Amino acid sequence: MNSDLKEIVDTFMGVCLQFLVDSGFVNESQIQGNWYSREASARLAAQSFAAAASIDTAGRPVVLFNTNIPLNAIVYSIPHEAVHLAQICKGDFEPLEGKSRWKGKIFNNLPAEDPNYISGQPWEAEARNLEEDVRKALFERCQGLEELLTNRPTGRS
């Protein structure tokens, strides 16, 4: 991920996470300095994802981004992934290989096109439920961002 894009992603993730702290969803001590972002375009493109929150091989929370998509799609995905990152940092959600642990219970991961993707995966239901409030806070706290993304050409130059 180029340094400019990484700075954008990290800044907007920070704004979203701060909203989740301010709203009482997660404690600041659980997220402060406890995550990072990196590019993982090939892996995410294979799953048709713009982004994903996960745990690296050292057990550290990480947000992965597909940088082969337009910036507005990346930014749009950040609030949803911020919720997942907070879930991981709180210990509620643990992505595993082909499975996930949610509040101590193991679930088989469902493909994104599965009709039960949201309802059958409680971490996804929670993220979907919260993401619009987080996105609204992102746009309120970063004045002009929504308009900039709406008027941005779909390709990157």
Tab-separated table of C-alpha atoms in Angstrom:
chain	number	residue	atom	x	y	z
A	1	MET	CA	0.000	0.000	0.000
A	2	ASN	CA	1.540	3.309	-0.939
A	3	SER	CA	2.233	5.664	1.962
A	4	ASP	CA	-0.465	8.199	0.994
A	5	LEU	CA	-3.168	5.535	0.821
A	6	LYS	CA	-1.961	3.961	4.082
A	7	GLU	CA	-2.161	7.365	5.782
A	8	ILE	CA	-5.731	7.856	4.495
A	9	VAL	CA	-6.799	4.381	5.625
A	10	ASP	CA	-5.166	4.711	9.042
A	11	THR	CA	-6.597	8.190	9.612
A	12	PHE	CA	-10.144	7.197	8.712
A	13	MET	CA	-9.885	3.957	10.698
A	14	GLY	CA	-8.739	6.043	13.666
A	15	VAL	CA	-11.732	8.378	13.319
A	16	CYS	CA	-14.124	5.416	13.149
A	17	LEU	CA	-12.495	3.664	16.098
A	18	GLN	CA	-12.645	6.874	18.142
A	19	PHE	CA	-16.387	7.027	17.474
A	20	LEU	CA	-16.706	3.440	18.713
A	21	VAL	CA	-14.759	4.427	21.856
A	22	ASP	CA	-16.882	7.555	22.353
A	23	SER	CA	-20.074	5.522	21.989
A	24	GLY	CA	-18.903	2.960	24.572
A	25	PHE	CA	-18.631	0.049	22.143
A	26	VAL	CA	-14.934	-0.535	22.898
A	27	ASN	CA	-12.451	0.801	25.454
A	28	GLU	CA	-9.670	3.011	24.143
A	29	SER	CA	-7.094	0.833	25.941
A	30	GLN	CA	-8.254	-2.147	23.871
A	31	ILE	CA	-7.508	-0.493	20.537
A	32	GLN	CA	-4.819	2.128	21.206
A	33	GLY	CA	-1.685	0.985	19.350
A	34	ASN	CA	-3.121	-2.524	19.040
A	35	TRP	CA	-3.723	-2.729	15.270
A	36	TYR	CA	-2.282	-1.872	11.887
A	37	SER	CA	-3.335	-1.873	8.232
A	38	ARG	CA	-1.757	-3.397	5.165
A	39	GLU	CA	-2.502	-4.132	1.525
A	40	ALA	CA	-3.750	-7.612	0.595
A	41	SER	CA	-5.317	-7.041	-2.822
A	42	ALA	CA	-4.909	-10.511	-4.319
A	43	ARG	CA	-6.295	-12.295	-1.265
A	44	LEU	CA	-9.273	-9.950	-0.962
A	45	ALA	CA	-10.041	-9.809	-4.681
A	46	ALA	CA	-10.285	-13.611	-4.711
A	47	GLN	CA	-13.038	-13.309	-2.091
A	48	SER	CA	-14.653	-10.229	-3.724
A	49	PHE	CA	-13.904	-8.119	-0.632
A	50	ALA	CA	-12.788	-4.492	-0.464
A	51	ALA	CA	-11.351	-4.990	3.012
A	52	ALA	CA	-11.240	-7.409	5.928
A	53	ALA	CA	-10.254	-7.344	9.577
A	54	SER	CA	-8.173	-10.274	10.705
A	55	ILE	CA	-5.385	-11.413	12.984
A	56	ASP	CA	-1.827	-11.744	11.676
A	57	THR	CA	0.478	-14.703	12.341
A	58	ALA	CA	1.769	-12.970	15.477
A	59	GLY	CA	-1.778	-12.602	16.840
A	60	ARG	CA	-2.003	-8.856	16.184
A	61	PRO	CA	-5.218	-7.318	14.768
A	62	VAL	CA	-4.832	-6.118	11.192
A	63	VAL	CA	-7.103	-4.487	8.633
A	64	LEU	CA	-6.437	-5.665	5.087
A	65	PHE	CA	-7.354	-3.545	2.060
A	66	ASN	CA	-7.767	-4.257	-1.631
A	67	THR	CA	-5.936	-1.340	-3.226
A	68	ASN	CA	-7.006	-2.361	-6.736
A	69	ILE	CA	-10.418	-0.790	-6.234
A	70	PRO	CA	-11.417	2.898	-6.269
A	71	LEU	CA	-10.622	4.996	-3.217
A	72	ASN	CA	-14.308	5.680	-2.511
A	73	ALA	CA	-14.937	1.900	-2.227
A	74	ILE	CA	-12.019	1.568	0.194
A	75	VAL	CA	-13.240	4.474	2.327
A	76	TYR	CA	-16.814	3.148	2.249
A	77	SER	CA	-15.593	-0.181	3.672
A	78	ILE	CA	-13.677	1.388	6.574
A	79	PRO	CA	-16.604	1.837	9.041
A	80	HIS	CA	-17.636	-1.818	8.682
A	81	GLU	CA	-14.066	-3.019	9.170
A	82	ALA	CA	-13.597	-0.646	12.126
A	83	VAL	CA	-16.428	-2.484	13.883
A	84	HIS	CA	-14.751	-5.825	13.161
A	85	LEU	CA	-11.422	-4.483	14.380
A	86	ALA	CA	-13.075	-3.325	17.615
A	87	GLN	CA	-14.732	-6.748	17.974
A	88	ILE	CA	-11.317	-8.402	17.634
A	89	CYS	CA	-9.644	-6.007	20.068
A	90	LYS	CA	-12.434	-6.578	22.620
A	91	GLY	CA	-12.000	-10.344	22.317
A	92	ASP	CA	-15.542	-10.930	21.028
A	93	PHE	CA	-14.469	-11.979	17.520
A	94	GLU	CA	-11.565	-14.136	16.417
A	95	PRO	CA	-11.147	-14.926	12.716
A	96	LEU	CA	-9.739	-18.430	12.294
A	97	GLU	CA	-8.848	-20.449	9.200
A	98	GLY	CA	-12.222	-21.210	7.591
A	99	LYS	CA	-14.026	-20.575	10.872
A	100	SER	CA	-14.590	-17.771	13.341
A	101	ARG	CA	-15.001	-17.640	17.096
A	102	TRP	CA	-17.723	-15.298	18.312
A	103	LYS	CA	-18.014	-14.827	22.060
A	104	GLY	CA	-16.579	-18.297	22.616
A	105	LYS	CA	-18.689	-20.147	20.030
A	106	ILE	CA	-17.166	-21.509	16.799
A	107	PHE	CA	-18.929	-20.783	13.495
A	108	ASN	CA	-18.103	-21.968	9.984
A	109	ASN	CA	-17.401	-18.970	7.753
A	110	LEU	CA	-19.942	-18.434	5.014
A	111	PRO	CA	-19.076	-17.116	1.544
A	112	ALA	CA	-20.125	-13.506	0.909
A	113	GLU	CA	-22.768	-14.596	-1.595
A	114	ASP	CA	-24.464	-16.933	0.913
A	115	PRO	CA	-27.975	-15.628	1.740
A	116	ASN	CA	-27.214	-16.237	5.438
A	117	TYR	CA	-23.910	-14.332	5.390
A	118	ILE	CA	-25.255	-11.658	7.756
A	119	SER	CA	-27.860	-13.571	9.766
A	120	GLY	CA	-25.694	-16.683	10.149
A	121	GLN	CA	-22.619	-14.813	11.384
A	122	PRO	CA	-23.376	-12.648	14.434
A	123	TRP	CA	-20.179	-10.571	14.063
A	124	GLU	CA	-21.368	-9.582	10.582
A	125	ALA	CA	-24.860	-8.766	11.869
A	126	GLU	CA	-23.380	-6.538	14.561
A	127	ALA	CA	-21.039	-4.804	12.089
A	128	ARG	CA	-23.863	-4.260	9.615
A	129	ASN	CA	-26.048	-2.866	12.407
A	130	LEU	CA	-23.384	-0.352	13.519
A	131	GLU	CA	-21.646	0.612	10.282
A	132	GLU	CA	-24.072	3.345	9.172
A	133	ASP	CA	-23.704	5.191	12.497
A	134	VAL	CA	-19.933	4.852	12.225
A	135	ARG	CA	-19.976	6.033	8.592
A	136	LYS	CA	-22.163	9.005	9.539
A	137	ALA	CA	-19.689	9.914	12.300
A	138	LEU	CA	-16.782	9.614	9.837
A	139	PHE	CA	-18.450	12.010	7.414
A	140	GLU	CA	-19.406	14.428	10.209
A	141	ARG	CA	-15.905	14.417	11.699
A	142	CYS	CA	-14.206	14.729	8.301
A	143	GLN	CA	-16.164	17.600	6.762
A	144	GLY	CA	-16.373	17.432	2.973
A	145	LEU	CA	-15.289	13.788	2.738
A	146	GLU	CA	-18.659	12.461	1.604
A	147	GLU	CA	-18.934	15.085	-1.134
A	148	LEU	CA	-15.349	14.484	-2.220
A	149	LEU	CA	-15.928	10.737	-2.531
A	150	THR	CA	-19.250	11.179	-4.327
A	151	ASN	CA	-17.703	13.489	-6.921
A	152	ARG	CA	-14.486	11.486	-7.339
A	153	PRO	CA	-14.007	9.645	-10.633
A	154	THR	CA	-14.246	5.866	-10.247
A	155	GLY	CA	-10.643	5.278	-11.345
A	156	ARG	CA	-7.529	6.474	-9.551
A	157	SER	CA	-5.046	8.747	-11.278
